[in-house]
Each structure stands twice: as structure tokens, then as C-alpha cells.
Amino acid sequence: MVDGRLDDTKYDHKAACVQIHAKYADGGTRDEWVYTSSKNGKRIGPGGGYTFASSVRTIWVREGLGTGGRCTKMAKGVHTIYQR
């Protein structure tokens, strides 16, 4: 399960976003995108988190900026938060 909170810490007319990318044993992938332009932030995932199947092998996250409800510019690097 991945849970957390996304905060938009700068008032720069751009929103904060994060991509959560999972890769499974069969080669399949799943992406979840979280976006907020609120200074109050946003919980990650419905009901407090995203749940992944037991066959997940890697989960990484990448931050970015967005406008209009979409992530438009992503960071170059990723941060692996789970690896089996």
C-alpha cells in the first residue's frame, strides 16, 4: 500500500503532482497520478492509499508540476520506494 500526502508548497501558479508507478512480475504496469493546487494539500489515494497486488515487484515515485488539472513537467529522476 502507498499512502501519504501531497502538498503544494509554493505559490507560483503551478500545482504539485506525483506519479506512482508500479511494475508487476508479469511485466504489467500501473500508474497513479495525484494532483493538487490547494495550499491545504491532498491525501494520496482513495480512502487513504493505493493498494497493489502481491505480484508487484517495483514501485517508484516522481514529482512534477502541473496546470489545468494535469501534470505538465516531471522531474528527471525517480525515487524507488519498494523493490522485491
PDB file of N, CA, C and O in Angstrom:
ATOM      1  N   MET A   1       0.835  -1.176   0.000  1.00  0.00           N
ATOM      2  CA  MET A   1       0.000   0.000   0.000  1.00  0.00           C
ATOM      3  C   MET A   1       0.880   1.239   0.000  1.00  0.00           C
ATOM      4  O   MET A   1       1.904   1.276   0.679  1.00  0.00           O
ATOM      5  N   VAL A   2       0.507   2.229  -0.776  1.00  0.00           N
ATOM      6  CA  VAL A   2       1.188   3.521  -0.786  1.00  0.00           C
ATOM      7  C   VAL A   2       0.201   4.555  -0.296  1.00  0.00           C
ATOM      8  O   VAL A   2      -0.908   4.675  -0.820  1.00  0.00           O
ATOM      9  N   ASP A   3       0.598   5.279   0.735  1.00  0.00           N
ATOM     10  CA  ASP A   3      -0.238   6.376   1.201  1.00  0.00           C
ATOM     11  C   ASP A   3       0.638   7.561   1.535  1.00  0.00           C
ATOM     12  O   ASP A   3       1.856   7.466   1.536  1.00  0.00           O
ATOM     13  N   GLY A   4       0.036   8.674   1.765  1.00  0.00           N
ATOM     14  CA  GLY A   4       0.793   9.871   2.086  1.00  0.00           C
ATOM     15  C   GLY A   4      -0.020  11.115   1.812  1.00  0.00           C
ATOM     16  O   GLY A   4      -1.246  11.070   1.722  1.00  0.00           O
ATOM     17  N   ARG A   5       0.681  12.195   1.661  1.00  0.00           N
ATOM     18  CA  ARG A   5       0.042  13.486   1.444  1.00  0.00           C
ATOM     19  C   ARG A   5       0.889  14.272   0.454  1.00  0.00           C
ATOM     20  O   ARG A   5       2.114  14.280   0.530  1.00  0.00           O
ATOM     21  N   LEU A   6       0.220  14.936  -0.476  1.00  0.00           N
ATOM     22  CA  LEU A   6       0.888  15.789  -1.457  1.00  0.00           C
ATOM     23  C   LEU A   6       0.545  17.230  -1.134  1.00  0.00           C
ATOM     24  O   LEU A   6      -0.627  17.583  -1.041  1.00  0.00           O
ATOM     25  N   ASP A   7       1.565  18.047  -0.945  1.00  0.00           N
ATOM     26  CA  ASP A   7       1.357  19.468  -0.646  1.00  0.00           C
ATOM     27  C   ASP A   7       1.955  20.331  -1.737  1.00  0.00           C
ATOM     28  O   ASP A   7       3.025  20.025  -2.270  1.00  0.00           O
ATOM     29  N   ASP A   8       1.260  21.395  -2.063  1.00  0.00           N
ATOM     30  CA  ASP A   8       1.761  22.399  -2.994  1.00  0.00           C
ATOM     31  C   ASP A   8       2.342  23.513  -2.138  1.00  0.00           C
ATOM     32  O   ASP A   8       1.617  24.316  -1.570  1.00  0.00           O
ATOM     33  N   THR A   9       3.652  23.546  -2.011  1.00  0.00           N
ATOM     34  CA  THR A   9       4.295  24.433  -1.039  1.00  0.00           C
ATOM     35  C   THR A   9       4.642  25.813  -1.561  1.00  0.00           C
ATOM     36  O   THR A   9       4.987  26.686  -0.790  1.00  0.00           O
ATOM     37  N   LYS A  10       4.578  26.003  -2.874  1.00  0.00           N
ATOM     38  CA  LYS A  10       4.919  27.309  -3.440  1.00  0.00           C
ATOM     39  C   LYS A  10       3.705  27.934  -4.102  1.00  0.00           C
ATOM     40  O   LYS A  10       2.941  27.246  -4.770  1.00  0.00           O
ATOM     41  N   TYR A  11       3.566  29.238  -3.925  1.00  0.00           N
ATOM     42  CA  TYR A  11       2.509  29.938  -4.642  1.00  0.00           C
ATOM     43  C   TYR A  11       3.139  30.509  -5.914  1.00  0.00           C
ATOM     44  O   TYR A  11       3.611  31.632  -5.957  1.00  0.00           O
ATOM     45  N   ASP A  12       3.207  29.647  -6.939  1.00  0.00           N
ATOM     46  CA  ASP A  12       3.861  30.053  -8.185  1.00  0.00           C
ATOM     47  C   ASP A  12       2.955  29.841  -9.403  1.00  0.00           C
ATOM     48  O   ASP A  12       3.420  29.748 -10.522  1.00  0.00           O
ATOM     49  N   HIS A  13       1.655  29.707  -9.150  1.00  0.00           N
ATOM     50  CA  HIS A  13       0.657  29.495 -10.201  1.00  0.00           C
ATOM     51  C   HIS A  13       0.821  28.149 -10.900  1.00  0.00           C
ATOM     52  O   HIS A  13       0.327  27.953 -11.997  1.00  0.00           O
ATOM     53  N   LYS A  14       1.552  27.236 -10.267  1.00  0.00           N
ATOM     54  CA  LYS A  14       1.678  25.865 -10.757  1.00  0.00           C
ATOM     55  C   LYS A  14       1.293  24.936  -9.620  1.00  0.00           C
ATOM     56  O   LYS A  14       1.498  25.251  -8.454  1.00  0.00           O
ATOM     57  N   ALA A  15       0.741  23.803  -9.967  1.00  0.00           N
ATOM     58  CA  ALA A  15       0.304  22.841  -8.971  1.00  0.00           C
ATOM     59  C   ALA A  15       1.379  21.784  -8.749  1.00  0.00           C
ATOM     60  O   ALA A  15       2.291  21.633  -9.557  1.00  0.00           O
ATOM     61  N   ALA A  16       1.243  21.045  -7.667  1.00  0.00           N
ATOM     62  CA  ALA A  16       2.133  19.918  -7.380  1.00  0.00           C
ATOM     63  C   ALA A  16       1.472  18.636  -7.869  1.00  0.00           C
ATOM     64  O   ALA A  16       0.255  18.486  -7.802  1.00  0.00           O
ATOM     65  N   CYS A  17       2.289  17.719  -8.363  1.00  0.00           N
ATOM     66  CA  CYS A  17       1.754  16.419  -8.752  1.00  0.00           C
ATOM     67  C   CYS A  17       2.804  15.348  -8.495  1.00  0.00           C
ATOM     68  O   CYS A  17       3.992  15.645  -8.353  1.00  0.00           O
ATOM     69  N   VAL A  18       2.338  14.116  -8.423  1.00  0.00           N
ATOM     70  CA  VAL A  18       3.233  12.985  -8.226  1.00  0.00           C
ATOM     71  C   VAL A  18       2.708  11.806  -9.057  1.00  0.00           C
ATOM     72  O   VAL A  18       1.507  11.616  -9.188  1.00  0.00           O
ATOM     73  N   GLN A  19       3.649  11.078  -9.644  1.00  0.00           N
ATOM     74  CA  GLN A  19       3.334   9.859 -10.371  1.00  0.00           C
ATOM     75  C   GLN A  19       3.811   8.688  -9.521  1.00  0.00           C
ATOM     76  O   GLN A  19       4.954   8.665  -9.065  1.00  0.00           O
ATOM     77  N   ILE A  20       2.929   7.719  -9.318  1.00  0.00           N
ATOM     78  CA  ILE A  20       3.277   6.486  -8.620  1.00  0.00           C
ATOM     79  C   ILE A  20       3.234   5.382  -9.678  1.00  0.00           C
ATOM     80  O   ILE A  20       2.193   5.151 -10.294  1.00  0.00           O
ATOM     81  N   HIS A  21       4.366   4.734  -9.899  1.00  0.00           N
ATOM     82  CA  HIS A  21       4.479   3.739 -10.971  1.00  0.00           C
ATOM     83  C   HIS A  21       4.823   2.383 -10.371  1.00  0.00           C
ATOM     84  O   HIS A  21       5.823   2.252  -9.657  1.00  0.00           O
ATOM     85  N   ALA A  22       4.000   1.381 -10.666  1.00  0.00           N
ATOM     86  CA  ALA A  22       4.233   0.019 -10.180  1.00  0.00           C
ATOM     87  C   ALA A  22       4.490  -0.902 -11.364  1.00  0.00           C
ATOM     88  O   ALA A  22       3.853  -0.777 -12.407  1.00  0.00           O
ATOM     89  N   LYS A  23       5.430  -1.825 -11.187  1.00  0.00           N
ATOM     90  CA  LYS A  23       5.706  -2.841 -12.200  1.00  0.00           C
ATOM     91  C   LYS A  23       5.495  -4.208 -11.556  1.00  0.00           C
ATOM     92  O   LYS A  23       5.960  -4.456 -10.446  1.00  0.00           O
ATOM     93  N   TYR A  24       4.791  -5.087 -12.286  1.00  0.00           N
ATOM     94  CA  TYR A  24       4.415  -6.394 -11.761  1.00  0.00           C
ATOM     95  C   TYR A  24       5.281  -7.508 -12.335  1.00  0.00           C
ATOM     96  O   TYR A  24       5.945  -7.330 -13.346  1.00  0.00           O
ATOM     97  N   ALA A  25       5.235  -8.676 -11.699  1.00  0.00           N
ATOM     98  CA  ALA A  25       6.040  -9.833 -12.094  1.00  0.00           C
ATOM     99  C   ALA A  25       5.785 -10.250 -13.540  1.00  0.00           C
ATOM    100  O   ALA A  25       6.684 -10.720 -14.217  1.00  0.00           O
ATOM    101  N   ASP A  26       4.563 -10.065 -14.026  1.00  0.00           N
ATOM    102  CA  ASP A  26       4.232 -10.466 -15.403  1.00  0.00           C
ATOM    103  C   ASP A  26       4.604  -9.404 -16.434  1.00  0.00           C
ATOM    104  O   ASP A  26       4.306  -9.544 -17.612  1.00  0.00           O
ATOM    105  N   GLY A  27       5.255  -8.312 -15.987  1.00  0.00           N
ATOM    106  CA  GLY A  27       5.660  -7.236 -16.883  1.00  0.00           C
ATOM    107  C   GLY A  27       4.654  -6.112 -16.992  1.00  0.00           C
ATOM    108  O   GLY A  27       4.927  -5.081 -17.591  1.00  0.00           O
ATOM    109  N   GLY A  28       3.472  -6.308 -16.424  1.00  0.00           N
ATOM    110  CA  GLY A  28       2.451  -5.271 -16.444  1.00  0.00           C
ATOM    111  C   GLY A  28       2.833  -4.090 -15.568  1.00  0.00           C
ATOM    112  O   GLY A  28       3.684  -4.213 -14.669  1.00  0.00           O
ATOM    113  N   THR A  29       2.222  -2.943 -15.830  1.00  0.00           N
ATOM    114  CA  THR A  29       2.498  -1.733 -15.046  1.00  0.00           C
ATOM    115  C   THR A  29       1.184  -1.065 -14.651  1.00  0.00           C
ATOM    116  O   THR A  29       0.134  -1.318 -15.247  1.00  0.00           O
ATOM    117  N   ARG A  30       1.279  -0.206 -13.671  1.00  0.00           N
ATOM    118  CA  ARG A  30       0.139   0.595 -13.218  1.00  0.00           C
ATOM    119  C   ARG A  30       0.673   1.951 -12.809  1.00  0.00           C
ATOM    120  O   ARG A  30       1.670   2.046 -12.088  1.00  0.00           O
ATOM    121  N   ASP A  31       0.019   2.992 -13.277  1.00  0.00           N
ATOM    122  CA  ASP A  31       0.375   4.356 -12.886  1.00  0.00           C
ATOM    123  C   ASP A  31      -0.799   5.013 -12.192  1.00  0.00           C
ATOM    124  O   ASP A  31      -1.938   4.918 -12.643  1.00  0.00           O
ATOM    125  N   GLU A  32      -0.509   5.680 -11.103  1.00  0.00           N
ATOM    126  CA  GLU A  32      -1.483   6.525 -10.407  1.00  0.00           C
ATOM    127  C   GLU A  32      -0.918   7.928 -10.395  1.00  0.00           C
ATOM    128  O   GLU A  32       0.280   8.122 -10.191  1.00  0.00           O
ATOM    129  N   TRP A  33      -1.773   8.903 -10.642  1.00  0.00           N
ATOM    130  CA  TRP A  33      -1.369  10.301 -10.676  1.00  0.00           C
ATOM    131  C   TRP A  33      -2.141  11.060  -9.614  1.00  0.00           C
ATOM    132  O   TRP A  33      -3.353  10.925  -9.509  1.00  0.00           O
ATOM    133  N   VAL A  34      -1.425  11.839  -8.814  1.00  0.00           N
ATOM    134  CA  VAL A  34      -2.051  12.661  -7.779  1.00  0.00           C
ATOM    135  C   VAL A  34      -1.678  14.106  -8.071  1.00  0.00           C
ATOM    136  O   VAL A  34      -0.517  14.413  -8.340  1.00  0.00           O
ATOM    137  N   TYR A  35      -2.670  14.993  -8.006  1.00  0.00           N
ATOM    138  CA  TYR A  35      -2.500  16.378  -8.412  1.00  0.00           C
ATOM    139  C   TYR A  35      -3.194  17.277  -7.391  1.00  0.00           C
ATOM    140  O   TYR A  35      -4.297  16.967  -6.947  1.00  0.00           O
ATOM    141  N   THR A  36      -2.546  18.362  -7.015  1.00  0.00           N
ATOM    142  CA  THR A  36      -3.210  19.336  -6.151  1.00  0.00           C
ATOM    143  C   THR A  36      -2.676  20.739  -6.411  1.00  0.00           C
ATOM    144  O   THR A  36      -1.481  20.930  -6.621  1.00  0.00           O
ATOM    145  N   SER A  37      -3.585  21.683  -6.399  1.00  0.00           N
ATOM    146  CA  SER A  37      -3.188  23.089  -6.468  1.00  0.00           C
ATOM    147  C   SER A  37      -3.612  23.807  -5.195  1.00  0.00           C
ATOM    148  O   SER A  37      -3.504  25.015  -5.089  1.00  0.00           O
ATOM    149  N   SER A  38      -4.074  23.047  -4.227  1.00  0.00           N
ATOM    150  CA  SER A  38      -4.551  23.606  -2.971  1.00  0.00           C
ATOM    151  C   SER A  38      -3.429  23.743  -1.967  1.00  0.00           C
ATOM    152  O   SER A  38      -2.613  22.829  -1.806  1.00  0.00           O
ATOM    153  N   LYS A  39      -3.394  24.852  -1.270  1.00  0.00           N
ATOM    154  CA  LYS A  39      -2.404  25.014  -0.209  1.00  0.00           C
ATOM    155  C   LYS A  39      -2.683  24.065   0.952  1.00  0.00           C
ATOM    156  O   LYS A  39      -1.840  23.845   1.799  1.00  0.00           O
ATOM    157  N   ASN A  40      -3.872  23.465   0.977  1.00  0.00           N
ATOM    158  CA  ASN A  40      -4.232  22.511   2.022  1.00  0.00           C
ATOM    159  C   ASN A  40      -3.781  21.093   1.695  1.00  0.00           C
ATOM    160  O   ASN A  40      -3.956  20.194   2.499  1.00  0.00           O
ATOM    161  N   GLY A  41      -3.246  20.879   0.504  1.00  0.00           N
ATOM    162  CA  GLY A  41      -2.735  19.574   0.133  1.00  0.00           C
ATOM    163  C   GLY A  41      -3.825  18.570  -0.189  1.00  0.00           C
ATOM    164  O   GLY A  41      -5.001  18.885  -0.241  1.00  0.00           O
ATOM    165  N   LYS A  42      -3.399  17.335  -0.406  1.00  0.00           N
ATOM    166  CA  LYS A  42      -4.322  16.266  -0.781  1.00  0.00           C
ATOM    167  C   LYS A  42      -3.772  14.929  -0.313  1.00  0.00           C
ATOM    168  O   LYS A  42      -2.587  14.669  -0.428  1.00  0.00           O
ATOM    169  N   ARG A  43      -4.651  14.090   0.224  1.00  0.00           N
ATOM    170  CA  ARG A  43      -4.267  12.730   0.594  1.00  0.00           C
ATOM    171  C   ARG A  43      -3.987  11.933  -0.665  1.00  0.00           C
ATOM    172  O   ARG A  43      -4.631  12.127  -1.682  1.00  0.00           O
ATOM    173  N   ILE A  44      -3.045  11.034  -0.605  1.00  0.00           N
ATOM    174  CA  ILE A  44      -2.712  10.184  -1.743  1.00  0.00           C
ATOM    175  C   ILE A  44      -3.574   8.932  -1.691  1.00  0.00           C
ATOM    176  O   ILE A  44      -3.569   8.216  -0.693  1.00  0.00           O
ATOM    177  N   GLY A  45      -4.327   8.707  -2.744  1.00  0.00           N
ATOM    178  CA  GLY A  45      -5.146   7.514  -2.883  1.00  0.00           C
ATOM    179  C   GLY A  45      -6.530   7.651  -2.288  1.00  0.00           C
ATOM    180  O   GLY A  45      -6.747   8.418  -1.360  1.00  0.00           O
ATOM    181  N   PRO A  46      -7.473   6.915  -2.841  1.00  0.00           N
ATOM    182  CA  PRO A  46      -8.830   6.906  -2.303  1.00  0.00           C
ATOM    183  C   PRO A  46      -8.853   6.167  -0.971  1.00  0.00           C
ATOM    184  O   PRO A  46      -8.207   5.129  -0.826  1.00  0.00           O
ATOM    185  N   GLY A  47      -9.517   6.697  -0.003  1.00  0.00           N
ATOM    186  CA  GLY A  47      -9.591   6.036   1.293  1.00  0.00           C
ATOM    187  C   GLY A  47      -8.264   5.979   2.020  1.00  0.00           C
ATOM    188  O   GLY A  47      -8.056   5.152   2.890  1.00  0.00           O
ATOM    189  N   GLY A  48      -7.314   6.813   1.640  1.00  0.00           N
ATOM    190  CA  GLY A  48      -6.051   6.902   2.361  1.00  0.00           C
ATOM    191  C   GLY A  48      -4.873   6.197   1.733  1.00  0.00           C
ATOM    192  O   GLY A  48      -3.791   6.198   2.295  1.00  0.00           O
ATOM    193  N   GLY A  49      -5.024   5.587   0.567  1.00  0.00           N
ATOM    194  CA  GLY A  49      -3.865   4.963  -0.059  1.00  0.00           C
ATOM    195  C   GLY A  49      -4.230   4.128  -1.272  1.00  0.00           C
ATOM    196  O   GLY A  49      -5.388   3.839  -1.510  1.00  0.00           O
ATOM    197  N   TYR A  50      -3.215   3.764  -2.040  1.00  0.00           N
ATOM    198  CA  TYR A  50      -3.372   2.857  -3.177  1.00  0.00           C
ATOM    199  C   TYR A  50      -2.851   1.491  -2.756  1.00  0.00           C
ATOM    200  O   TYR A  50      -1.756   1.374  -2.219  1.00  0.00           O
ATOM    201  N   THR A  51      -3.619   0.446  -3.029  1.00  0.00           N
ATOM    202  CA  THR A  51      -3.234  -0.919  -2.720  1.00  0.00           C
ATOM    203  C   THR A  51      -2.806  -1.610  -4.008  1.00  0.00           C
ATOM    204  O   THR A  51      -3.468  -1.484  -5.035  1.00  0.00           O
ATOM    205  N   PHE A  52      -1.698  -2.337  -3.948  1.00  0.00           N
ATOM    206  CA  PHE A  52      -1.153  -3.028  -5.112  1.00  0.00           C
ATOM    207  C   PHE A  52      -1.195  -4.534  -4.889  1.00  0.00           C
ATOM    208  O   PHE A  52      -1.103  -5.004  -3.763  1.00  0.00           O
ATOM    209  N   ALA A  53      -1.290  -5.288  -5.982  1.00  0.00           N
ATOM    210  CA  ALA A  53      -1.328  -6.752  -5.916  1.00  0.00           C
ATOM    211  C   ALA A  53      -0.017  -7.298  -5.350  1.00  0.00           C
ATOM    212  O   ALA A  53       1.027  -6.651  -5.443  1.00  0.00           O
ATOM    213  N   SER A  54      -0.080  -8.499  -4.802  1.00  0.00           N
ATOM    214  CA  SER A  54       1.111  -9.098  -4.191  1.00  0.00           C
ATOM    215  C   SER A  54       2.204  -9.411  -5.211  1.00  0.00           C
ATOM    216  O   SER A  54       3.350  -9.637  -4.833  1.00  0.00           O
ATOM    217  N   SER A  55       1.879  -9.403  -6.501  1.00  0.00           N
ATOM    218  CA  SER A  55       2.884  -9.676  -7.526  1.00  0.00           C
ATOM    219  C   SER A  55       3.684  -8.434  -7.930  1.00  0.00           C
ATOM    220  O   SER A  55       4.518  -8.503  -8.828  1.00  0.00           O
ATOM    221  N   VAL A  56       3.466  -7.317  -7.231  1.00  0.00           N
ATOM    222  CA  VAL A  56       4.218  -6.097  -7.542  1.00  0.00           C
ATOM    223  C   VAL A  56       5.696  -6.326  -7.234  1.00  0.00           C
ATOM    224  O   VAL A  56       6.055  -6.963  -6.250  1.00  0.00           O
ATOM    225  N   ARG A  57       6.553  -5.847  -8.120  1.00  0.00           N
ATOM    226  CA  ARG A  57       7.995  -6.031  -7.955  1.00  0.00           C
ATOM    227  C   ARG A  57       8.714  -4.724  -7.649  1.00  0.00           C
ATOM    228  O   ARG A  57       9.709  -4.703  -6.949  1.00  0.00           O
ATOM    229  N   THR A  58       8.255  -3.623  -8.226  1.00  0.00           N
ATOM    230  CA  THR A  58       8.893  -2.323  -8.014  1.00  0.00           C
ATOM    231  C   THR A  58       7.826  -1.237  -7.982  1.00  0.00           C
ATOM    232  O   THR A  58       6.886  -1.276  -8.769  1.00  0.00           O
ATOM    233  N   ILE A  59       8.002  -0.290  -7.070  1.00  0.00           N
ATOM    234  CA  ILE A  59       7.169   0.912  -7.065  1.00  0.00           C
ATOM    235  C   ILE A  59       8.116   2.098  -6.946  1.00  0.00           C
ATOM    236  O   ILE A  59       8.967   2.131  -6.063  1.00  0.00           O
ATOM    237  N   TRP A  60       7.972   3.051  -7.876  1.00  0.00           N
ATOM    238  CA  TRP A  60       8.748   4.278  -7.773  1.00  0.00           C
ATOM    239  C   TRP A  60       7.820   5.474  -7.878  1.00  0.00           C
ATOM    240  O   TRP A  60       6.692   5.360  -8.365  1.00  0.00           O
ATOM    241  N   VAL A  61       8.293   6.616  -7.387  1.00  0.00           N
ATOM    242  CA  VAL A  61       7.528   7.862  -7.456  1.00  0.00           C
ATOM    243  C   VAL A  61       8.378   8.926  -8.133  1.00  0.00           C
ATOM    244  O   VAL A  61       9.616   8.872  -8.112  1.00  0.00           O
ATOM    245  N   ARG A  62       7.682   9.885  -8.735  1.00  0.00           N
ATOM    246  CA  ARG A  62       8.352  11.011  -9.399  1.00  0.00           C
ATOM    247  C   ARG A  62       7.472  12.237  -9.204  1.00  0.00           C
ATOM    248  O   ARG A  62       6.273  12.192  -9.396  1.00  0.00           O
ATOM    249  N   GLU A  63       8.104  13.341  -8.822  1.00  0.00           N
ATOM    250  CA  GLU A  63       7.347  14.574  -8.595  1.00  0.00           C
ATOM    251  C   GLU A  63       7.306  15.416  -9.860  1.00  0.00           C
ATOM    252  O   GLU A  63       8.107  15.238 -10.775  1.00  0.00           O
ATOM    253  N   GLY A  64       6.370  16.343  -9.860  1.00  0.00           N
ATOM    254  CA  GLY A  64       6.263  17.221 -11.009  1.00  0.00           C
ATOM    255  C   GLY A  64       5.438  18.462 -10.707  1.00  0.00           C
ATOM    256  O   GLY A  64       4.980  18.679  -9.585  1.00  0.00           O
ATOM    257  N   LEU A  65       5.257  19.256 -11.757  1.00  0.00           N
ATOM    258  CA  LEU A  65       4.436  20.459 -11.710  1.00  0.00           C
ATOM    259  C   LEU A  65       3.296  20.298 -12.692  1.00  0.00           C
ATOM    260  O   LEU A  65       3.399  19.562 -13.669  1.00  0.00           O
ATOM    261  N   GLY A  66       2.225  21.015 -12.456  1.00  0.00           N
ATOM    262  CA  GLY A  66       1.105  20.901 -13.367  1.00  0.00           C
ATOM    263  C   GLY A  66       0.287  22.176 -13.459  1.00  0.00           C
ATOM    264  O   GLY A  66       0.442  23.099 -12.667  1.00  0.00           O
ATOM    265  N   THR A  67      -0.575  22.183 -14.449  1.00  0.00           N
ATOM    266  CA  THR A  67      -1.561  23.247 -14.627  1.00  0.00           C
ATOM    267  C   THR A  67      -2.810  22.622 -15.224  1.00  0.00           C
ATOM    268  O   THR A  67      -2.742  21.599 -15.909  1.00  0.00           O
ATOM    269  N   GLY A  68      -3.952  23.227 -14.952  1.00  0.00           N
ATOM    270  CA  GLY A  68      -5.200  22.769 -15.547  1.00  0.00           C
ATOM    271  C   GLY A  68      -5.596  21.350 -15.196  1.00  0.00           C
ATOM    272  O   GLY A  68      -6.256  20.673 -15.972  1.00  0.00           O
ATOM    273  N   GLY A  69      -5.200  20.867 -14.033  1.00  0.00           N
ATOM    274  CA  GLY A  69      -5.566  19.527 -13.603  1.00  0.00           C
ATOM    275  C   GLY A  69      -4.701  18.413 -14.154  1.00  0.00           C
ATOM    276  O   GLY A  69      -5.007  17.241 -13.979  1.00  0.00           O
ATOM    277  N   ARG A  70      -3.603  18.759 -14.824  1.00  0.00           N
ATOM    278  CA  ARG A  70      -2.706  17.760 -15.420  1.00  0.00           C
ATOM    279  C   ARG A  70      -1.270  18.016 -15.002  1.00  0.00           C
ATOM    280  O   ARG A  70      -0.854  19.157 -14.862  1.00  0.00           O
ATOM    281  N   CYS A  71      -0.504  16.938 -14.902  1.00  0.00           N
ATOM    282  CA  CYS A  71       0.938  17.069 -14.694  1.00  0.00           C
ATOM    283  C   CYS A  71       1.546  17.435 -16.039  1.00  0.00           C
ATOM    284  O   CYS A  71       1.311  16.756 -17.033  1.00  0.00           O
ATOM    285  N   THR A  72       2.309  18.527 -16.070  1.00  0.00           N
ATOM    286  CA  THR A  72       2.850  19.001 -17.337  1.00  0.00           C
ATOM    287  C   THR A  72       4.370  18.968 -17.413  1.00  0.00           C
ATOM    288  O   THR A  72       4.931  18.971 -18.496  1.00  0.00           O
ATOM    289  N   LYS A  73       5.039  18.934 -16.274  1.00  0.00           N
ATOM    290  CA  LYS A  73       6.505  18.897 -16.272  1.00  0.00           C
ATOM    291  C   LYS A  73       6.944  18.003 -15.124  1.00  0.00           C
ATOM    292  O   LYS A  73       6.699  18.300 -13.965  1.00  0.00           O
ATOM    293  N   MET A  74       7.604  16.898 -15.478  1.00  0.00           N
ATOM    294  CA  MET A  74       8.014  15.933 -14.469  1.00  0.00           C
ATOM    295  C   MET A  74       9.516  16.029 -14.204  1.00  0.00           C
ATOM    296  O   MET A  74      10.290  16.350 -15.100  1.00  0.00           O
ATOM    297  N   ALA A  75       9.902  15.709 -12.973  1.00  0.00           N
ATOM    298  CA  ALA A  75      11.317  15.657 -12.615  1.00  0.00           C
ATOM    299  C   ALA A  75      11.999  14.561 -13.430  1.00  0.00           C
ATOM    300  O   ALA A  75      11.358  13.601 -13.860  1.00  0.00           O
ATOM    301  N   LYS A  76      13.285  14.690 -13.627  1.00  0.00           N
ATOM    302  CA  LYS A  76      14.034  13.707 -14.421  1.00  0.00           C
ATOM    303  C   LYS A  76      14.233  12.397 -13.677  1.00  0.00           C
ATOM    304  O   LYS A  76      14.185  11.334 -14.260  1.00  0.00           O
ATOM    305  N   GLY A  77      14.487  12.455 -12.391  1.00  0.00           N
ATOM    306  CA  GLY A  77      14.776  11.247 -11.634  1.00  0.00           C
ATOM    307  C   GLY A  77      13.547  10.658 -10.975  1.00  0.00           C
ATOM    308  O   GLY A  77      12.500  11.297 -10.884  1.00  0.00           O
ATOM    309  N   VAL A  78      13.676   9.426 -10.530  1.00  0.00           N
ATOM    310  CA  VAL A  78      12.617   8.766  -9.778  1.00  0.00           C
ATOM    311  C   VAL A  78      13.183   8.287  -8.446  1.00  0.00           C
ATOM    312  O   VAL A  78      14.393   8.157  -8.289  1.00  0.00           O
ATOM    313  N   HIS A  79      12.302   8.044  -7.508  1.00  0.00           N
ATOM    314  CA  HIS A  79      12.709   7.531  -6.198  1.00  0.00           C
ATOM    315  C   HIS A  79      12.008   6.200  -5.988  1.00  0.00           C
ATOM    316  O   HIS A  79      10.778   6.126  -5.946  1.00  0.00           O
ATOM    317  N   THR A  80      12.767   5.114  -5.890  1.00  0.00           N
ATOM    318  CA  THR A  80      12.193   3.796  -5.672  1.00  0.00           C
ATOM    319  C   THR A  80      11.794   3.667  -4.210  1.00  0.00           C
ATOM    320  O   THR A  80      12.618   3.853  -3.316  1.00  0.00           O
ATOM    321  N   ILE A  81      10.515   3.354  -3.984  1.00  0.00           N
ATOM    322  CA  ILE A  81      10.029   3.219  -2.604  1.00  0.00           C
ATOM    323  C   ILE A  81       9.777   1.764  -2.235  1.00  0.00           C
ATOM    324  O   ILE A  81       9.597   1.450  -1.063  1.00  0.00           O
ATOM    325  N   TYR A  82       9.758   0.874  -3.225  1.00  0.00           N
ATOM    326  CA  TYR A  82       9.605  -0.562  -2.943  1.00  0.00           C
ATOM    327  C   TYR A  82      10.258  -1.358  -4.041  1.00  0.00           C
ATOM    328  O   TYR A  82      10.085  -1.058  -5.229  1.00  0.00           O
ATOM    329  N   GLN A  83      11.027  -2.347  -3.661  1.00  0.00           N
ATOM    330  CA  GLN A  83      11.628  -3.229  -4.666  1.00  0.00           C
ATOM    331  C   GLN A  83      11.767  -4.615  -4.067  1.00  0.00           C
ATOM    332  O   GLN A  83      12.276  -4.778  -2.971  1.00  0.00           O
ATOM    333  N   ARG A  84      11.278  -5.619  -4.787  1.00  0.00           N
ATOM    334  CA  ARG A  84      11.378  -7.002  -4.339  1.00  0.00           C
ATOM    335  C   ARG A  84      12.392  -7.727  -5.167  1.00  0.00           C
ATOM    336  O   ARG A  84      12.558  -7.574  -6.310  1.00  0.00           O
TER     337      ARG A  84
END
